[in-house]
mmCIF file of C-alpha atoms and ligand atoms in Angstrom:
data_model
loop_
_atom_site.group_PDB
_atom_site.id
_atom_site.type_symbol
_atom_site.label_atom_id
_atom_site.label_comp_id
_atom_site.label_asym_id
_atom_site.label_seq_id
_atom_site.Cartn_x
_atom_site.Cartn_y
_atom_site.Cartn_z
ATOM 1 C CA UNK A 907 19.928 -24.115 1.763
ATOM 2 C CA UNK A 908 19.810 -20.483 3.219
ATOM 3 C CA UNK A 909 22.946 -21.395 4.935
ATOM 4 C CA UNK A 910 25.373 -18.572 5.077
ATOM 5 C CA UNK A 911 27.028 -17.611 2.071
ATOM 6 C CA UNK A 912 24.805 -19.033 -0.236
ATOM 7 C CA UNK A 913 22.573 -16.782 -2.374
ATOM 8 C CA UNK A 914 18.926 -18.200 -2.444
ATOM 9 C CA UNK A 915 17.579 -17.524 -6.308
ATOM 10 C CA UNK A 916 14.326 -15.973 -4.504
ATOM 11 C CA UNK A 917 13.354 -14.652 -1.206
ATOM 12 C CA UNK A 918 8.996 -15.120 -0.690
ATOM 13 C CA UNK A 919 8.223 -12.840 1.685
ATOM 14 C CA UNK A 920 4.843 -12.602 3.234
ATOM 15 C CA UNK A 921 3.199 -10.978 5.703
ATOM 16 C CA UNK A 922 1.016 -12.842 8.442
ATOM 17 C CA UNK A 923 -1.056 -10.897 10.611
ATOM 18 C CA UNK A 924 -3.448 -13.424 12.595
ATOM 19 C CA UNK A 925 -3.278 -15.737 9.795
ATOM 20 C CA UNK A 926 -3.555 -19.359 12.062
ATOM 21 C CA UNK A 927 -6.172 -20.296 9.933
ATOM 22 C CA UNK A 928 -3.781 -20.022 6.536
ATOM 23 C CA UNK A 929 -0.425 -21.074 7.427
ATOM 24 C CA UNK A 930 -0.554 -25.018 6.890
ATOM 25 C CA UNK A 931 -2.627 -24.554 3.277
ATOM 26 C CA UNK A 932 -0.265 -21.316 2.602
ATOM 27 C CA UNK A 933 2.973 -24.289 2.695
ATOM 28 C CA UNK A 934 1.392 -27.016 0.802
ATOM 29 C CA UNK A 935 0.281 -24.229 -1.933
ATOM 30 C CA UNK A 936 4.212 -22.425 -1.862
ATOM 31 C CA UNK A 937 6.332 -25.987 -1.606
ATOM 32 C CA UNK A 938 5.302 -27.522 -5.223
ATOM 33 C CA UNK A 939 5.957 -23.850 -6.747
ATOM 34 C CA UNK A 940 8.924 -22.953 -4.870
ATOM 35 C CA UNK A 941 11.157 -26.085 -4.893
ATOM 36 C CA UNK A 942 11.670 -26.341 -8.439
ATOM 37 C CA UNK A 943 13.065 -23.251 -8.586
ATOM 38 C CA UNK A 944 15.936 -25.204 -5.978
ATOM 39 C CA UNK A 945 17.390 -22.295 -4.081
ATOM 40 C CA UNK A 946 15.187 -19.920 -2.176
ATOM 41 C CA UNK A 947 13.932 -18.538 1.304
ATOM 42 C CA UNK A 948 10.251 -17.909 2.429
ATOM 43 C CA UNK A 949 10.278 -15.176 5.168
ATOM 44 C CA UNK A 950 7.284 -15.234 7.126
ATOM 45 C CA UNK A 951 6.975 -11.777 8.764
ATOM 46 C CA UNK A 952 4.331 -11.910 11.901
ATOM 47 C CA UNK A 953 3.399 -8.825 12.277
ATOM 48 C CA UNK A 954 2.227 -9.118 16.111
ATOM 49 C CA UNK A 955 -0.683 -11.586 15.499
ATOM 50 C CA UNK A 956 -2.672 -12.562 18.721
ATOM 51 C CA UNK A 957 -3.805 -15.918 17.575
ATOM 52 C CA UNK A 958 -1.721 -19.059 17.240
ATOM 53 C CA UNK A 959 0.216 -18.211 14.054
ATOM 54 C CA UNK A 960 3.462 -17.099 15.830
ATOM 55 C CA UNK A 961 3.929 -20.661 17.392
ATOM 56 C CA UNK A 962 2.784 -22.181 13.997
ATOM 57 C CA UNK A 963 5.390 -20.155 12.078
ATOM 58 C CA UNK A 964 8.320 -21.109 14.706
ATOM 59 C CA UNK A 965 7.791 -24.598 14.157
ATOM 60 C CA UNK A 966 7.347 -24.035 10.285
ATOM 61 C CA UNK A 967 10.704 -23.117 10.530
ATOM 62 C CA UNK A 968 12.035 -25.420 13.035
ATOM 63 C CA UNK A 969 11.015 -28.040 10.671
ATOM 64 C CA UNK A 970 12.367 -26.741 7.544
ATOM 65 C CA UNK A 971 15.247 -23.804 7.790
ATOM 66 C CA UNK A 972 14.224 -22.439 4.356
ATOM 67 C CA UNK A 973 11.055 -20.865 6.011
ATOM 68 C CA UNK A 974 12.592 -17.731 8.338
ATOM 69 C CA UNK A 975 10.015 -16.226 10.837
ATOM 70 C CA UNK A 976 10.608 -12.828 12.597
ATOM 71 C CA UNK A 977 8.494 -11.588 14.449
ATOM 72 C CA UNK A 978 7.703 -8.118 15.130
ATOM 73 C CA UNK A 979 7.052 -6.393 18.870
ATOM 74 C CA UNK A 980 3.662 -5.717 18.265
ATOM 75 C CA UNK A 981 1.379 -4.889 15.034
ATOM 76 C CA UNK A 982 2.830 -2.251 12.663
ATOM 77 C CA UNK A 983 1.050 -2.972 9.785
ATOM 78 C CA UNK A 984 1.426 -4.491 6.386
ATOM 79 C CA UNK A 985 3.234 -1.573 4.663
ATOM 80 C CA UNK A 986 6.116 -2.208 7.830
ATOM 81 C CA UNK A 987 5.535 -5.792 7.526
ATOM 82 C CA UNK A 988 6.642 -5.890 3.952
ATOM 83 C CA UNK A 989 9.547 -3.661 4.215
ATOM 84 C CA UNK A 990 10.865 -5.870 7.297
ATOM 85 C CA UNK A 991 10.832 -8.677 4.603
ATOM 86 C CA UNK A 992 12.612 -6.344 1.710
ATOM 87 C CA UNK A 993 15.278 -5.883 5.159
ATOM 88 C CA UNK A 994 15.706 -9.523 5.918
ATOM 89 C CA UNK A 995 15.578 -10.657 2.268
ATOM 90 C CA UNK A 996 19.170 -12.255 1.089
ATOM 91 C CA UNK A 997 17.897 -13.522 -2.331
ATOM 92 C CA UNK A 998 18.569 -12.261 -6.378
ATOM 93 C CA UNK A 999 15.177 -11.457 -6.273
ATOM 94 C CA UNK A 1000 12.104 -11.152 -3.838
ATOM 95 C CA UNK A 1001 8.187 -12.128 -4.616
ATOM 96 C CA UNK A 1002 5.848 -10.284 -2.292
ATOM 97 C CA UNK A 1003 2.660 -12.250 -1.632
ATOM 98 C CA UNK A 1004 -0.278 -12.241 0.880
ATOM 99 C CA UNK A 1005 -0.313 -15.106 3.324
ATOM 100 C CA UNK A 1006 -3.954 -15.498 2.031
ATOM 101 C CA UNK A 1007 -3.513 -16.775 -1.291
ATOM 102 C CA UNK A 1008 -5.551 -14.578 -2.908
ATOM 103 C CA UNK A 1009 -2.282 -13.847 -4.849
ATOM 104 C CA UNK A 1010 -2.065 -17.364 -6.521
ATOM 105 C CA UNK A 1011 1.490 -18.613 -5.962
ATOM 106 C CA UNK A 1012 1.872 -20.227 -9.202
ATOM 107 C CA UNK A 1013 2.214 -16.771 -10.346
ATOM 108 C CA UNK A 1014 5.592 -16.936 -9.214
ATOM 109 C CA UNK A 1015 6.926 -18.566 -12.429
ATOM 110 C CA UNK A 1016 5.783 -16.655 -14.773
ATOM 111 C CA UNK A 1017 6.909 -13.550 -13.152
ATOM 112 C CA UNK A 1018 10.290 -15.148 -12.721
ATOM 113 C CA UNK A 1019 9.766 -15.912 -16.532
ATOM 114 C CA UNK A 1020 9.721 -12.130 -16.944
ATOM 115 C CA UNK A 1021 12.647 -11.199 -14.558
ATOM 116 C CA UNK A 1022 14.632 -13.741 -16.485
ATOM 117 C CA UNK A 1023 13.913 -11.948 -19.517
ATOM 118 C CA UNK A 1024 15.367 -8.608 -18.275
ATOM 119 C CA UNK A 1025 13.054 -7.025 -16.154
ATOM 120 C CA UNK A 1026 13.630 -5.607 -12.710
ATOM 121 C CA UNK A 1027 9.582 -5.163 -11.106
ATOM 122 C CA UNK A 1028 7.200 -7.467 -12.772
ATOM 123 C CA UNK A 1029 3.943 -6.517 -10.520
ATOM 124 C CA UNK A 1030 0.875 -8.361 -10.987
ATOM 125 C CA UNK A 1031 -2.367 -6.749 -12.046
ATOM 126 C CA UNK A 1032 -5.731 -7.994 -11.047
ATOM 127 C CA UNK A 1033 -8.223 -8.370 -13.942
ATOM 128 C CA UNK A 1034 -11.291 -9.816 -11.728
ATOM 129 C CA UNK A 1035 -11.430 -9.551 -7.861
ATOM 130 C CA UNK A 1036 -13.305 -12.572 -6.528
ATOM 131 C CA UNK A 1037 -15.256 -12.408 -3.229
ATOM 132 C CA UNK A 1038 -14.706 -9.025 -2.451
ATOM 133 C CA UNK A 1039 -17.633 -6.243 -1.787
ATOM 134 C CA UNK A 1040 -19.070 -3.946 -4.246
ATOM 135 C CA UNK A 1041 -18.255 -1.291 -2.070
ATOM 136 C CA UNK A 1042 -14.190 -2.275 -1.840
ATOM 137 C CA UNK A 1043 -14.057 -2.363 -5.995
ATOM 138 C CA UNK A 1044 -15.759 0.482 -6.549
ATOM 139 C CA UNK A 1045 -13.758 2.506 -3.755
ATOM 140 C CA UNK A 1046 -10.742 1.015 -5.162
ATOM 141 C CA UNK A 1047 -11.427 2.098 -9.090
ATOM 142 C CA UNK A 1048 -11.661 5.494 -7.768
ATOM 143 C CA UNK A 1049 -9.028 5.380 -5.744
ATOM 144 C CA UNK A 1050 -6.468 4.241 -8.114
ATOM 145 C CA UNK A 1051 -7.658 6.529 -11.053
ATOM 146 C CA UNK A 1052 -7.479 9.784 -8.205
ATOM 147 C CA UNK A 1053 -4.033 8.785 -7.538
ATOM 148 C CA UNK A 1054 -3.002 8.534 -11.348
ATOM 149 C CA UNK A 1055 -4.382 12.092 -11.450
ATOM 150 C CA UNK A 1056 -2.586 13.513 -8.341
ATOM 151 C CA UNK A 1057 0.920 12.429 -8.859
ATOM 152 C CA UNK A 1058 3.666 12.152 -11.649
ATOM 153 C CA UNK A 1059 4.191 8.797 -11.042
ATOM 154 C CA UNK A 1060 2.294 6.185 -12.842
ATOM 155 C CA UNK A 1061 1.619 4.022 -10.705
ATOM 156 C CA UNK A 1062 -0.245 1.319 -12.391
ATOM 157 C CA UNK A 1063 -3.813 0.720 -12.087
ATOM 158 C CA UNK A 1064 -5.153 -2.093 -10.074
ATOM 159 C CA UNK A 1065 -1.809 -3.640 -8.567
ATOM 160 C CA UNK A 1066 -1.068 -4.333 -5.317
ATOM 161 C CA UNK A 1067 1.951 -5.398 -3.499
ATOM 162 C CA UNK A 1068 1.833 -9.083 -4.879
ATOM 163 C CA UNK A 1069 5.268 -8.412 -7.867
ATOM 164 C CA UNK A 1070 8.873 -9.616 -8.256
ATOM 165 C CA UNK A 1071 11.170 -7.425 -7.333
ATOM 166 C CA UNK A 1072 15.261 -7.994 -8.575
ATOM 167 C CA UNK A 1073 17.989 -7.270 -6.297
ATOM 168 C CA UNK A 1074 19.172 -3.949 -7.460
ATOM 169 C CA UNK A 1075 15.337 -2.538 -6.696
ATOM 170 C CA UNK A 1076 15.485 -3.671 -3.627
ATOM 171 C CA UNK A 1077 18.732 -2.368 -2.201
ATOM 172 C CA UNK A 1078 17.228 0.668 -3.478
ATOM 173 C CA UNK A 1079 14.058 0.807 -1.338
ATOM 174 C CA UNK A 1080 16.246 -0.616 1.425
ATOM 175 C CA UNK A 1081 18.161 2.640 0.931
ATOM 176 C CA UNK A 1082 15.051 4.894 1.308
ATOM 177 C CA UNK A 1083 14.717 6.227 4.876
ATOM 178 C CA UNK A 1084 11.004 7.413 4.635
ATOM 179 C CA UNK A 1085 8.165 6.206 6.718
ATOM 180 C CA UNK A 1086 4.537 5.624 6.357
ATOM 181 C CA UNK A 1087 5.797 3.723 3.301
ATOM 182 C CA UNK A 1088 2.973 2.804 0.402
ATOM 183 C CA UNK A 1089 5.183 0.098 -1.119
ATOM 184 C CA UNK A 1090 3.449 0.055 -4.355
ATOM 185 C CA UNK A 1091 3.963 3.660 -4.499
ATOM 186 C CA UNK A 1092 7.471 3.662 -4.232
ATOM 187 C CA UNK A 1093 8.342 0.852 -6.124
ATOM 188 C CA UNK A 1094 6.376 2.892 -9.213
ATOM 189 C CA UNK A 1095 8.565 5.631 -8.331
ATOM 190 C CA UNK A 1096 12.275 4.111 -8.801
ATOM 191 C CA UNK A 1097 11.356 2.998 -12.272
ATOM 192 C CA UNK A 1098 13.992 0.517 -13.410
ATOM 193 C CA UNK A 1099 12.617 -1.950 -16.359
ATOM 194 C CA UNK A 1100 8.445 -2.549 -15.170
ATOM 195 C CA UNK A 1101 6.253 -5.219 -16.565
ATOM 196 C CA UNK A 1102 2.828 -6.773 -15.593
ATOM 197 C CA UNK A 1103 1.635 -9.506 -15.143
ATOM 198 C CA UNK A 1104 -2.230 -10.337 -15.529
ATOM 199 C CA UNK A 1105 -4.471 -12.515 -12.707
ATOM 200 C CA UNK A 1106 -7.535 -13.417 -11.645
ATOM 201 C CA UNK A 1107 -7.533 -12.243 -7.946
ATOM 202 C CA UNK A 1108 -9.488 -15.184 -6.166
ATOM 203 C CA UNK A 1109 -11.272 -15.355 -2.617
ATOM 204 C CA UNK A 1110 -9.518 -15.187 0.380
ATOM 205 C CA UNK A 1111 -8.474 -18.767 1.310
ATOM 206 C CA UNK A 1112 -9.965 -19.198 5.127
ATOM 207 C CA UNK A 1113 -10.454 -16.082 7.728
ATOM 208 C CA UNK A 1114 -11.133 -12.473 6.923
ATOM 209 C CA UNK A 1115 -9.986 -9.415 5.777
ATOM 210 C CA UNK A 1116 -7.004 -7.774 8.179
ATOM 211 C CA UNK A 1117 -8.171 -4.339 6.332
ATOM 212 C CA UNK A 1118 -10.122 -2.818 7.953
ATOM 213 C CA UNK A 1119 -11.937 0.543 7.044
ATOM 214 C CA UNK A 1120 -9.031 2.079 9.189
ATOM 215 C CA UNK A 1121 -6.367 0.478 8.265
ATOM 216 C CA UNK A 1122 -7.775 1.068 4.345
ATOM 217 C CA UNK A 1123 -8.048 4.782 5.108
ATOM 218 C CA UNK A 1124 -4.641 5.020 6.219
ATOM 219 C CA UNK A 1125 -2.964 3.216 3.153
ATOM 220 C CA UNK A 1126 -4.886 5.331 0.835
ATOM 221 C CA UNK A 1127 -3.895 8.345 2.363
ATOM 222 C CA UNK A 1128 0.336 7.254 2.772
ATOM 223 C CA UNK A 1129 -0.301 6.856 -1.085
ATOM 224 C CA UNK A 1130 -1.630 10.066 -1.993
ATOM 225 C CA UNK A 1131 0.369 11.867 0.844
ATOM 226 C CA UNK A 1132 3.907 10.016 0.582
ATOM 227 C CA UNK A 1133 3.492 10.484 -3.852
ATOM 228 C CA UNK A 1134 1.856 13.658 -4.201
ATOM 229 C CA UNK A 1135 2.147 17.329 -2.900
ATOM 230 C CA UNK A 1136 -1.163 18.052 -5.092
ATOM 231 C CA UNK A 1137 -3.472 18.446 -1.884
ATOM 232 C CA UNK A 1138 -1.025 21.434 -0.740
ATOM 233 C CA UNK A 1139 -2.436 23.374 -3.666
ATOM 234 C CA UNK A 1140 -6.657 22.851 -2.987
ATOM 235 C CA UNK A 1141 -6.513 26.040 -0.839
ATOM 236 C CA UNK A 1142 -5.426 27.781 -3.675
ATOM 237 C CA UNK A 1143 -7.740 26.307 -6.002
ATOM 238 C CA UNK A 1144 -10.526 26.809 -3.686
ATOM 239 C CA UNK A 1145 -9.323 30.244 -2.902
ATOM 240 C CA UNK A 1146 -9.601 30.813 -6.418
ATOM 241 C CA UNK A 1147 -12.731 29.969 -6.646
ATOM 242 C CA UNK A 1148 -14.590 31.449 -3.715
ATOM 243 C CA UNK A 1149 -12.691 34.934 -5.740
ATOM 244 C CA UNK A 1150 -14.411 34.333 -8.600
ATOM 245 C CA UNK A 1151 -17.908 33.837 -7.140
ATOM 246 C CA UNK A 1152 -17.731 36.635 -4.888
ATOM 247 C CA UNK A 1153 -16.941 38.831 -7.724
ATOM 248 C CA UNK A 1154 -19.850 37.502 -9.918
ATOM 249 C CA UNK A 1155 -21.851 38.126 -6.885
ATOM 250 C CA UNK A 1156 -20.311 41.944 -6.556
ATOM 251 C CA UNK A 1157 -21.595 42.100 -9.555
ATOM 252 C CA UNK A 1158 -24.799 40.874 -9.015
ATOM 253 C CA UNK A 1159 -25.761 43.151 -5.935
ATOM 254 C CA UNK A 1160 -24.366 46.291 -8.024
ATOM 255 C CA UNK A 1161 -26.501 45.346 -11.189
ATOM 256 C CA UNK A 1162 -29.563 44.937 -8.408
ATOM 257 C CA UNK A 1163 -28.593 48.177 -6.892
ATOM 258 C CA UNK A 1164 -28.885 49.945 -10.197
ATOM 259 C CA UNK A 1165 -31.815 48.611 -11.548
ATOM 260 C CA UNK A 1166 -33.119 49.393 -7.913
ATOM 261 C CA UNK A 1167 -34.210 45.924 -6.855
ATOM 262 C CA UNK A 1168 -32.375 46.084 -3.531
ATOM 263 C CA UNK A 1169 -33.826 42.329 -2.834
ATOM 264 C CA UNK A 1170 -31.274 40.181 -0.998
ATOM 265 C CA UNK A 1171 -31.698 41.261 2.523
ATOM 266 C CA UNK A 1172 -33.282 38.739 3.314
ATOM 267 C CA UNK A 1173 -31.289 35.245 3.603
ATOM 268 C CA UNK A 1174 -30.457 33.954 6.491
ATOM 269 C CA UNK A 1175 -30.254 30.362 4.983
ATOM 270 C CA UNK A 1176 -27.991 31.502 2.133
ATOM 271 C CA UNK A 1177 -26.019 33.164 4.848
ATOM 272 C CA UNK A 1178 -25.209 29.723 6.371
ATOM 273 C CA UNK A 1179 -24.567 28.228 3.678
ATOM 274 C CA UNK A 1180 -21.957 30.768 2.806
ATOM 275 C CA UNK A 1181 -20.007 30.707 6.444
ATOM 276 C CA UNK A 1182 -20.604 26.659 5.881
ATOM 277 C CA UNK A 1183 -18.901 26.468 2.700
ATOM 278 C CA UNK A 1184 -16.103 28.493 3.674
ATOM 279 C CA UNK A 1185 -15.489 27.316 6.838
ATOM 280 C CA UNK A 1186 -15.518 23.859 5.448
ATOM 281 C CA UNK A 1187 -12.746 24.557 2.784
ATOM 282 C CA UNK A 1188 -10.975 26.184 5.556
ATOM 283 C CA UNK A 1189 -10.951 22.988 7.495
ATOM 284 C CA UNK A 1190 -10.126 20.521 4.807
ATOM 285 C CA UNK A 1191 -7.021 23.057 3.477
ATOM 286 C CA UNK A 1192 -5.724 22.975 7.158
ATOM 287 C CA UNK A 1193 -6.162 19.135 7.520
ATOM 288 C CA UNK A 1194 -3.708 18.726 3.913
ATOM 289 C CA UNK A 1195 -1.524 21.218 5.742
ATOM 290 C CA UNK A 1196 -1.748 19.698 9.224
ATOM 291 C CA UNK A 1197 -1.117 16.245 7.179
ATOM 292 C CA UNK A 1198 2.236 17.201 5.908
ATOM 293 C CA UNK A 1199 3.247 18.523 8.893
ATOM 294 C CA UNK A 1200 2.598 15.363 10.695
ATOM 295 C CA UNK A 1201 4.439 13.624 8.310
ATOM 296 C CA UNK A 1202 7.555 15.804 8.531
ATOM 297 C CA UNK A 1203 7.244 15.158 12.138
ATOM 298 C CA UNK A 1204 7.664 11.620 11.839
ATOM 299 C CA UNK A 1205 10.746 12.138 9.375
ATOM 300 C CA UNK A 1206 12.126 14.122 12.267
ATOM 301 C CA UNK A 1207 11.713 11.614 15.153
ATOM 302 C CA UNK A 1208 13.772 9.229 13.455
ATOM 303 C CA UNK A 1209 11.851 6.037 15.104
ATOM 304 C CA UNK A 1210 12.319 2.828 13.387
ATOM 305 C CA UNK A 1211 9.351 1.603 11.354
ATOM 306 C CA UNK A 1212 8.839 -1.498 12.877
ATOM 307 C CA UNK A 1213 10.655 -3.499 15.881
ATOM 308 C CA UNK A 1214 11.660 -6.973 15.781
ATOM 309 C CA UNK A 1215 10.891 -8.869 18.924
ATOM 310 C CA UNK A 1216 13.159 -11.984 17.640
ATOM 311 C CA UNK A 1217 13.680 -14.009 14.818
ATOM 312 C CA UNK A 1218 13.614 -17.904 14.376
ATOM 313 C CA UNK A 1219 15.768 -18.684 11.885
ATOM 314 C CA UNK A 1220 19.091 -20.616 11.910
ATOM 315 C CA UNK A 1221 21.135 -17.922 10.158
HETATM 316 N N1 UDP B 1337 -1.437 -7.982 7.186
HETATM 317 C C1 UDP B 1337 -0.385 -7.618 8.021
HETATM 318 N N2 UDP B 1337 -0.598 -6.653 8.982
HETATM 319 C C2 UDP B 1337 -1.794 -6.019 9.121
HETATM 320 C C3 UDP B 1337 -2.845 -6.356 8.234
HETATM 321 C C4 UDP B 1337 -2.639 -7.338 7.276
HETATM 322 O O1 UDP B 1337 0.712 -8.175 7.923
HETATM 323 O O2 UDP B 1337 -1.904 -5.168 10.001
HETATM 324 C C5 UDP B 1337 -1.213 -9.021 6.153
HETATM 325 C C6 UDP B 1337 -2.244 -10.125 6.121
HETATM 326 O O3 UDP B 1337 -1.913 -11.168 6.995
HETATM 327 C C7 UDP B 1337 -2.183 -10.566 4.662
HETATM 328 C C8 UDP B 1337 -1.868 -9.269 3.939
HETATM 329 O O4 UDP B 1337 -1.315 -8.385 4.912
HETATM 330 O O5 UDP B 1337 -1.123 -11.467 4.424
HETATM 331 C C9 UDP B 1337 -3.082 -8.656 3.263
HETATM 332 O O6 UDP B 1337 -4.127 -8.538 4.200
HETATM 333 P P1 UDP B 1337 -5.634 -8.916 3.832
HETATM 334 O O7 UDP B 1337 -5.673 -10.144 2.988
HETATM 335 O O8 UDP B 1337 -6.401 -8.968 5.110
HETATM 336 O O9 UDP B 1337 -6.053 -7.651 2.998
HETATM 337 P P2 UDP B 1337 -7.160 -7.614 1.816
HETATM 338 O O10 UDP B 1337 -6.761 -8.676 0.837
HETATM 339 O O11 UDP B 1337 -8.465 -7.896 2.464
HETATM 340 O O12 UDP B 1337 -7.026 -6.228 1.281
HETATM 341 MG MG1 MG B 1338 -6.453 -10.575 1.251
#
């Protein structure tokens, strides 16, 4: 059906990163949803896993040449992962989902519901998050509210990559050279016509999270980072402030020294805390800087963002 020439109505595309334990359940779940809808693709992107699910996807797709796997030379992430499958993707639009189903796949309709409507991102935002720690909720509410504050662009609270993306959005991404990409991000940032759409985010189907701490840290910061130049300014901020203090306590010791309480001599512990302080501030200011910089330097090398090894597809 993905034969050449044809135009599949929608391109799935999911990312599978040691996901042997999902793949089989992942098709029975996708099949009843996605064959009604008569003409699409589901491109399966491994994104180096170790375990079986590279052999599993090949003969997914040796079995049934709507499924396309490609696999990549080693792990580059999910962020890479998901633009490899905004690449390869042929169809009038493109759902992105996680391979484990936390996303439920019957979502599909009603966000092609939406797109045939008129609208050109229809993103899916989670009203409960089943199974997942305290800790990754709470660190996520912040997260997502920080963000709102840091940048101009709204990105919308409490969405993730799982949305419906129409062609014209698409080819625009595709057009967007940058790196360290925080998909989400930049799909906030083209604008175009944006809806929602409201879930239930359930439990991770079988195995666990691919996210870890790490990887979570790094996402977080290609969001703030790749959306937001706001971090460039804290050593102003905090420059302003360690001015005003220092002139309140200017202040302070000339008051003391003319009411003749010459007192603060002493203070070897507030002393510390001072050089602390400031050498703190010092550090984190560099570390925005030195953050930047690093990310200019990948601009400049120019390196692909992710390598495909090969693909197994008939096309
Ligand atoms: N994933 C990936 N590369 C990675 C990590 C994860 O392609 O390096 C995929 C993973 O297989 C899944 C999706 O990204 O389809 C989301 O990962 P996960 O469910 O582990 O994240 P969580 O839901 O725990 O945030
Ligand atoms: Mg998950």
């Amino acid at each position: 059906m993905t034969s050449t020439g044809v135009t599949p109505t929608l391109s799935l595309i999911v990312p599978i990163y040691n996901e042997e334990a999902m793949i089989d359940e992942l098709r029975a779940r996708l099949l009843p949803v996605l064959e009604p809808i008569g003409s699409f693709e589901v491109i399966l992107i491994n994104d180096g896993s170790k375990d079986r699910s590279a052999d599993m996807l090949d003969a997914l797709s040796a079995a049934d040449d709507r499924f396309i796997a490609v696999h990549f030379s080693r792990n580059f992430g999910h962020q890479a992962a998901v633009t490899a499958g905004l690449h390869e993707s042929k169809g009038e639009c493109a759902v992105i989902i996680d391979a484990d189903l936390q996303d439920p796949p019957e979502m599909i309709n009603e966000m092609m519901a939406k797109w045939r409507q008129g609208f050109d991102v229809v993103y899916a935002q989670r009203r409960e998050r089943a199974g997942e720690s305290r800790m990754k909720k709470g660190t996520a509410f912040l997260y997502y509210r920080t963000l709102r504050a840091l940048t101009e662009v709204e990105v919308p609270q409490d969405s993730g990559d799982f949305c419906l993306l129409d062609r014209k959005v698409i080819d625009v991404l595709n057009s967007m050279p940058e790196r360290n990409r925080y998909v989400r991000g930049l799909r906030a940032w083209v604008g175009f016509r944006q809806t929602s759409v409201q879930f239930d985010r359930a439990e991770r189907f079988a195995g666990e999270t691919k996210y870890p701490f790490r990887k979570m840290i790094k996402l977080a910061f290609d969001g703030i980072f790749s959306l937001s130049k706001a971090p460039l300014r804290l050593s102003i901020y905090f420059g302003i402030l360690c001015a005003a203090l220092s002139f309140l306590l200017g202040i302070f010791f000339i008051v003391e020294r003319l009411t003749g309480h010459p007192g603060l001599v002493r203070g070897w512990a507030s002393l510390m805390v001072v050089v602390l302080f400031l050498g703190g501030i010092q550090l984190i200011c560099l570390g925005a800087i030195g953050e930047y910089i690093g990310r200019t330097y990948d601009e400049a090398k120019q390196r692909p963002f992710y390598i495909i090894a090969r693909k197994s597809s008939r096309r």
